[in-house]
Coordinates of C-alpha atoms in Angstrom, one line a residue:
X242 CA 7.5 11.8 -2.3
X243 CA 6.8 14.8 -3.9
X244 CA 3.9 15.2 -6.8
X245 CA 4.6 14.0 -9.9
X246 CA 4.9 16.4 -12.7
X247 CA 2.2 16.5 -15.3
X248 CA 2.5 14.0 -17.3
X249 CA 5.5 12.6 -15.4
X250 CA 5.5 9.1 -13.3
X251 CA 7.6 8.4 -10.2
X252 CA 8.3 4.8 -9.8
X253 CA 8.9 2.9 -6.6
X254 CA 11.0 0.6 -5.4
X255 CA 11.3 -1.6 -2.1
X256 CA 14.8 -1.6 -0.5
X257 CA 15.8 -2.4 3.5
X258 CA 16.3 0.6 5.4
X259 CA 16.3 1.6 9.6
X260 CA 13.7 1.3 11.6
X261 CA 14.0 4.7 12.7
X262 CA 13.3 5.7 8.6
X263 CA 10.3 4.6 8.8
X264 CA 8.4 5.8 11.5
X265 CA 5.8 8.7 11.2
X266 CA 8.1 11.4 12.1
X267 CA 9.8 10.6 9.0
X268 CA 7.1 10.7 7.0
X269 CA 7.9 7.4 4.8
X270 CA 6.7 5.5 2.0
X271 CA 6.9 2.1 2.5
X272 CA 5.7 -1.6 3.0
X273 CA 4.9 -3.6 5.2
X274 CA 5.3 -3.9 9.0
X275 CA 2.7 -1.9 10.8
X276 CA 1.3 1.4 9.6
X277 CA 3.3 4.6 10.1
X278 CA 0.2 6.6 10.5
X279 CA 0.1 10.4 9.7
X280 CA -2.8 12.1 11.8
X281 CA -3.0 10.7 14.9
X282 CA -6.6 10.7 15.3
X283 CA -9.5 9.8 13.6
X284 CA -7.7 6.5 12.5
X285 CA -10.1 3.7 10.9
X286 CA -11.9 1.4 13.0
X287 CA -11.7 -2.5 13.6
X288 CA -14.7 -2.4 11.4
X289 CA -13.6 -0.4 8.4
X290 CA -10.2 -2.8 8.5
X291 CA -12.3 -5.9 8.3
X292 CA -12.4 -7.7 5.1
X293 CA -16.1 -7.2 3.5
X294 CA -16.1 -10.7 2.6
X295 CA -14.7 -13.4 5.4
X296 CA -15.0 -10.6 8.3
X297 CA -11.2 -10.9 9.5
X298 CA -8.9 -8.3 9.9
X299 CA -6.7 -6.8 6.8
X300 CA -3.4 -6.4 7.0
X301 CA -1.3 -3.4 6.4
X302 CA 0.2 -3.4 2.7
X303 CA 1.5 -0.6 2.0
X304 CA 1.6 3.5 2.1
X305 CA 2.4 6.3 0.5
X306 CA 3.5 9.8 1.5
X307 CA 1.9 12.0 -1.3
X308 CA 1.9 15.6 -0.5
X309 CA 0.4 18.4 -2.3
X310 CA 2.4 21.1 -3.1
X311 CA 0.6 24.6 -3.5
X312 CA -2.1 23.0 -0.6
X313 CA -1.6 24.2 3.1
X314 CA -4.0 22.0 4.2
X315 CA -2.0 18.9 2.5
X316 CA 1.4 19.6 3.3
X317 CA 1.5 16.2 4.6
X318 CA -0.6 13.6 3.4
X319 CA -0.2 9.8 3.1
X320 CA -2.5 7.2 1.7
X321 CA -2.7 3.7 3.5
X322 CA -3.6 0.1 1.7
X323 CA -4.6 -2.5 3.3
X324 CA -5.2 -6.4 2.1
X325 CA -7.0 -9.6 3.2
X326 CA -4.7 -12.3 2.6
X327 CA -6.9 -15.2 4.1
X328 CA -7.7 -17.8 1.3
X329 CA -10.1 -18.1 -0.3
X330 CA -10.9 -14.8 -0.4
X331 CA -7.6 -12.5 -0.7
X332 CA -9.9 -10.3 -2.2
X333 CA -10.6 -7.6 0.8
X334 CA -9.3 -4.5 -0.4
X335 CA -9.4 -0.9 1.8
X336 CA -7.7 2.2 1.1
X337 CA -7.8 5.5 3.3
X338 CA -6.1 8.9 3.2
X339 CA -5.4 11.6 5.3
X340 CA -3.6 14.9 5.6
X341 CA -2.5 17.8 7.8
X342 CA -0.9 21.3 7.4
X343 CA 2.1 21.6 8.0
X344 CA 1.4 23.4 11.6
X345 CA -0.7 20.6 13.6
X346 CA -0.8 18.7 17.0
X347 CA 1.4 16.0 16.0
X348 CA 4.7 17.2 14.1
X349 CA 7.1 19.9 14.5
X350 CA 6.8 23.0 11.6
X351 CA 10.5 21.7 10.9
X352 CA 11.4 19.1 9.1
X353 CA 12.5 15.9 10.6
X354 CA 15.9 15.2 11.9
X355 CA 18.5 13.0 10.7
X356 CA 19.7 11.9 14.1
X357 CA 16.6 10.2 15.8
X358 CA 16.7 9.6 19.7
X359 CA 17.0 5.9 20.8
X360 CA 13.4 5.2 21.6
X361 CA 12.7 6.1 18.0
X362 CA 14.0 2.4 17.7
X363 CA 11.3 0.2 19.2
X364 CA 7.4 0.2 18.5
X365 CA 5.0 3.0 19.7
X366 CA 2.0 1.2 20.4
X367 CA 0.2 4.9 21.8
X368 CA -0.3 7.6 19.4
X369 CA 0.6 11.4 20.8
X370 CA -3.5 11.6 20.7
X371 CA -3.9 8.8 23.3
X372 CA -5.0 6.5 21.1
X373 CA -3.5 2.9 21.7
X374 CA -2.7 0.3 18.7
X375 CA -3.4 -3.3 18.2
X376 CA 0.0 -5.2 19.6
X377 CA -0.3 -7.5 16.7
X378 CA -1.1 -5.5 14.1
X379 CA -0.8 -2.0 14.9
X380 CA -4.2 -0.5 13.8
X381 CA -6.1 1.3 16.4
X382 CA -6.9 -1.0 19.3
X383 CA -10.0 -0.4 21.3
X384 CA -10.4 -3.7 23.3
X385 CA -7.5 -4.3 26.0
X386 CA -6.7 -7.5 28.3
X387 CA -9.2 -7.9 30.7
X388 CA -6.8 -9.1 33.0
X389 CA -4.1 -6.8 33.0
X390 CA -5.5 -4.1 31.3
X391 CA -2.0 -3.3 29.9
X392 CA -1.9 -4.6 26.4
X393 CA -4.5 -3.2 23.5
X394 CA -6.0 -5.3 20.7
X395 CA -8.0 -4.5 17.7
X396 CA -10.5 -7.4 17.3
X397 CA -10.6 -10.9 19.2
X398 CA -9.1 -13.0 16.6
X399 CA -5.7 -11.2 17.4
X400 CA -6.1 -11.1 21.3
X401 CA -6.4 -14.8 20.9
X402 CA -3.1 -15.1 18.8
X403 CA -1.0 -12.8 21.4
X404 CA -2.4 -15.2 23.9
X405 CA -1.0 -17.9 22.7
X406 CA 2.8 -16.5 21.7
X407 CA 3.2 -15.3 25.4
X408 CA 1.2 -12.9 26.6
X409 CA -0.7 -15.5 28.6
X410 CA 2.3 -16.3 30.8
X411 CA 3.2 -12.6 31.1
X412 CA -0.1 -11.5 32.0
X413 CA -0.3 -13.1 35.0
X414 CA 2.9 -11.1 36.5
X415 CA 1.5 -7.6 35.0
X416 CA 4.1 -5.5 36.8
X417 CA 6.7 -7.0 34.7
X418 CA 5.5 -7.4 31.3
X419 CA 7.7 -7.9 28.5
X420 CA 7.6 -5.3 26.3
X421 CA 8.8 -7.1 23.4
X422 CA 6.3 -8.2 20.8
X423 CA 7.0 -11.8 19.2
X424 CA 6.7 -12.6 15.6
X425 CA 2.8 -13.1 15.3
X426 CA 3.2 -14.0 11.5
X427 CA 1.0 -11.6 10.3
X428 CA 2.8 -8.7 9.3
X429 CA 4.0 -8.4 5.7
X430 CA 8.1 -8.0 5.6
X431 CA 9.0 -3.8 6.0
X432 CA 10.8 -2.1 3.2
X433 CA 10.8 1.6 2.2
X434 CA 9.6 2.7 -0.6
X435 CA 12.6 4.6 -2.4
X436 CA 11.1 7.3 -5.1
X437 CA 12.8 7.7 -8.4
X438 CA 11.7 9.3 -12.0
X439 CA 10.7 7.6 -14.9
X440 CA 13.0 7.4 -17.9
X441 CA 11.8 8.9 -20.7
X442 CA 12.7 6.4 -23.4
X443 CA 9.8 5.1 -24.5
X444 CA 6.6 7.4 -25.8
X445 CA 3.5 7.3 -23.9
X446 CA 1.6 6.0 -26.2
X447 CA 3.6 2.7 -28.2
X448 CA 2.1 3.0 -31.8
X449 CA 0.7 -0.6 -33.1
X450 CA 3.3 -1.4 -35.8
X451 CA 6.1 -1.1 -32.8
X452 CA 4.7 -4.5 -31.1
X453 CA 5.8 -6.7 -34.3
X454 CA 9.6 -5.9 -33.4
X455 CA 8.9 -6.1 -29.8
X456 CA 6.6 -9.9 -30.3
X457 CA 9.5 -10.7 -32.7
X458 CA 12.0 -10.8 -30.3
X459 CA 10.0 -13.1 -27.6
X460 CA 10.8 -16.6 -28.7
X461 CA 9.5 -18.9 -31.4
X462 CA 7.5 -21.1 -28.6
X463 CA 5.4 -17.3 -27.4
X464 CA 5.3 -16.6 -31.1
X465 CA 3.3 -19.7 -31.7
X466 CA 1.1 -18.9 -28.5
X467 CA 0.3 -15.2 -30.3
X468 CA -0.8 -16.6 -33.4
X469 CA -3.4 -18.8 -32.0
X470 CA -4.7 -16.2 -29.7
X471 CA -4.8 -13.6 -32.3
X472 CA -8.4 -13.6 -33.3
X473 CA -9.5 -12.8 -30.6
X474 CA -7.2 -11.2 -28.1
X475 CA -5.4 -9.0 -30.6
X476 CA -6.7 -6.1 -28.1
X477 CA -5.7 -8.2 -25.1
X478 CA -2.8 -8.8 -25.7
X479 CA -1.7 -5.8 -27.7
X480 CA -2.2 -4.4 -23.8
X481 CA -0.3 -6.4 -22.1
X482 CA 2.6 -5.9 -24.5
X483 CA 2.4 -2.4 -24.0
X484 CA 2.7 -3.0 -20.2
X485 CA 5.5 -5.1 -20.8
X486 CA 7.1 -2.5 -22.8
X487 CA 6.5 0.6 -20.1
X488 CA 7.9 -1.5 -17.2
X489 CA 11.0 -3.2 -18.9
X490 CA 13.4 -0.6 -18.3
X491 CA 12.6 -0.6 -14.7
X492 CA 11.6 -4.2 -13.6
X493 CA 12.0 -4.1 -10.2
X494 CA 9.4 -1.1 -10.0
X495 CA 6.5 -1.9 -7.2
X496 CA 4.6 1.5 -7.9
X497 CA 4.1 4.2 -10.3
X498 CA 2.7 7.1 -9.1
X499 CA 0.9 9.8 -11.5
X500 CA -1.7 11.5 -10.0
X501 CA -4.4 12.6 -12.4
X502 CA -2.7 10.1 -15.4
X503 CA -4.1 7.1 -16.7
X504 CA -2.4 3.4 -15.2
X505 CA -1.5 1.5 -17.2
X506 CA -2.9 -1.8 -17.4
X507 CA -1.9 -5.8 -17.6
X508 CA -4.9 -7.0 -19.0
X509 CA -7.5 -5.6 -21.6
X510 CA -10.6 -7.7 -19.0
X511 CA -11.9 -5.7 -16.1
X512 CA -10.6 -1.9 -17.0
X513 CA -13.0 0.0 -14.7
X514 CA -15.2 2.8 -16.6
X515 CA -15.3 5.7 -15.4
X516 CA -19.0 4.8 -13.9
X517 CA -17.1 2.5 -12.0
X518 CA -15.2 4.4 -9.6
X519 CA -17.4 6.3 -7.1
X520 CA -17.8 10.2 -6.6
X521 CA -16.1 11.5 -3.2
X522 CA -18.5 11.8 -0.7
X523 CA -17.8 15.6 -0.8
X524 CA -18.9 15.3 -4.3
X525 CA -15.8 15.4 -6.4
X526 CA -14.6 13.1 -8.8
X527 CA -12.3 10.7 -8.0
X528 CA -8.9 10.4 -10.4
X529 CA -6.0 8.0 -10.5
X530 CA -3.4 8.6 -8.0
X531 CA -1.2 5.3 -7.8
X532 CA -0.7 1.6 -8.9
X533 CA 0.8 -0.9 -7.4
X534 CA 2.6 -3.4 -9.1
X535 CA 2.7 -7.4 -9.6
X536 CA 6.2 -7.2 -8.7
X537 CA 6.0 -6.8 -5.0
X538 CA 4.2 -9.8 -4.5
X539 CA 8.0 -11.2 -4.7
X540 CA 8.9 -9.3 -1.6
X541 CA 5.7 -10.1 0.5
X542 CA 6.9 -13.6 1.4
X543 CA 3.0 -14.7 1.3
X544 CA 4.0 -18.3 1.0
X545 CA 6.2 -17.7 4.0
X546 CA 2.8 -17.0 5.9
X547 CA 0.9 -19.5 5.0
X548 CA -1.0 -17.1 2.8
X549 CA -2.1 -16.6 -0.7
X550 CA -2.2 -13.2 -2.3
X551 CA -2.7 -12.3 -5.7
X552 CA -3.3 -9.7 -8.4
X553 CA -2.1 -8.3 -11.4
X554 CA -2.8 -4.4 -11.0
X555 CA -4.5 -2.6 -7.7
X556 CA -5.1 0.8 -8.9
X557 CA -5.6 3.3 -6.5
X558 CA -8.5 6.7 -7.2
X559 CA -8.7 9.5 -4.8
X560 CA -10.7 12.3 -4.7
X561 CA -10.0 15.3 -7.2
X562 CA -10.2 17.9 -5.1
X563 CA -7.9 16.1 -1.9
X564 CA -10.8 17.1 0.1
X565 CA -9.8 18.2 4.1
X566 CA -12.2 16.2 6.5
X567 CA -10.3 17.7 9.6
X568 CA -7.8 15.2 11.0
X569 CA -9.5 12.2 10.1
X570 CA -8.6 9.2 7.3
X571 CA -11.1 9.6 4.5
X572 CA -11.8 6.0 2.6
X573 CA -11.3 6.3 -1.3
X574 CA -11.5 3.7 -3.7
X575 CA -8.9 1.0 -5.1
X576 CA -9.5 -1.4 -8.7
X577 CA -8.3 -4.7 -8.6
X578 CA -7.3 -6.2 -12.0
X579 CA -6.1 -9.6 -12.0
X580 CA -3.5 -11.8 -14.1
X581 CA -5.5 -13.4 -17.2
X582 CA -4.4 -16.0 -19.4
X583 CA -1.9 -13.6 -21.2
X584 CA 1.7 -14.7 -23.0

């Protein structure tokens, strides 16, 4: 993805593509599956990936390859998101970045090729740093089998789960391990994230006397629900019309990217203020880099897994200043909005 234009948004969309396409020597955007990570050190912990509320581990959502054009030190960089899906929480909400130039340990100075090798195809579960990922998950994986010593886990709860889909039969004959990994139904479904610009049809800013043609158009039953709501969430839902408005041409869009723009939002309850989203730790401000939408929840299959995830905007702030922290993932912040009783 390259950097949006001032005043320009770049919308994303989730469509099927290769495995090999999305694998971190093609630098993708994309959800789901396990984490394409970037630097190959320094990754988050077990502990920073475990939901701040029930304790379990988050699951990868989604990421995005964002680099910085004019920056040597962020000619790559990608931001990671990551969810708790566990009811009743679903609340859990962790977002890191990181960056390199574009001469570092891990990538060629070229771009990538077009024509990966064959064992591009299956999961790396060892990063070129040594580090080794989770099986299930594929976060970083500090504890391993204490039997075999073969296969690498990132907390107990997902030992356990491997245990029971077949690694208990196959650790017992540890010279011929099967290196395929079974569905552990807890990975999101894996789409890339395909990058197009915004249509510039509709102003940025919708001026009031626009929404009567717009509301006029919705249906005599929504019309009805308007007027009673009018006293008092004229504001509210002049909002939400406006978001209805900026997405409309583009429905499908899962993300809109606009780094240093404001979101736009579904709801007029729970807009953070700018005391509400914490300084960098370097110091900097942090400013508005990405949103993801409501409608990827309708490629997440949550139901599917037994799960139930919800919101209506998460808005992810970065630092100002794309601060370089060596090789590392730096935590930034990310605003959860939710659906309210809108039309």
């Amino acid at each position: 993805m390259a950097a949006s234009r001032a005043g320009h948004v770049e919308l994303g969309f989730a469509e099927l593509a290769p495995a090999w396409r999305l694998r971190s020597e093609q630098f993708p955007s994309k959800v789901g599956g396990r984490p394409a990570w970037l630097g190959a050190s320094g990754l988050p912990g077990p502990g920073a990936l475990a939901c701040a509320l029930c304790g379990r581990p988050l699951s990868f959502l989604l990421q995005v390859y964002a680099p910085l054009p004019g920056r040597a030190d962020a000619f790559h960089r990608g931001i990671f998101l990551f969810c708790c899906r566990e009811p009743p929480c679903c609340a859990g909400l962790r977002v890191f970045r990181n960056q390199l130039p574009r001469k570092n340990d891990f990538y060629s100075y070229e771009p990538p090729s077009e024509n990966p090798s064959p064992e591009t195809e299956s999961v790396c579960l060892q990063l070129k740093s040594g580090a080794h990922l989770c099986r299930v998950c594929g976060c970083l994986g500090p504890k391993t089998c204490s039997r075999c010593h073969k296969v690498y886990y990132c907390s107990k709860e997902h030992q356990t789960l491997d245990w029971r889909l077949g690694h208990k039969q196959a650790c017992a004959q540890p010279d011929h391990l099967d290196h395929r990994i079974p569905d552990h139904n807890f990975l999101f479904p894996e789409f890339e994230i395909v990058i197009e610009t915004e249509d510039e049809i509709f102003p940025e800013v919708v001026e009031k006397e626009d929404y009567s043609e717009i509301i006029g158009s919705m249906g005599e039953a929504l019309e009805e629900e308007l007027d009673s709501m009018a006293k008092h969430e004229s504001r509210e839902d002049e909002i939400f019309q406006k978001f209805k408005t900026q997405i409309a041409l583009e429905p499908e869009q899962i993300l809109r990217y606009g780094r240093g723009i404001a979101p736009i939002w579904i709801s007029g309850e729970n807009i953070p203020q700018e005391k509400d989203i914490p300084d960098c730790p370097c110091g900097a401000k942090r400013i508005f880099e990405f949103q993801v939408m409501p409608q990827l929840l309708n490629y997440l299959k949550a139901d599917r897994l037994g799960k139930s995830i919800d919101w209506g905007i998460l808005a992810v702030f970065t630092c100002a200043e794309s601060c370089s922290l060596g090789t590392g993932y730096t935590e930034e912040f990310v605003w959860k909005q939710d659906v309210t009783n809108t039309p």
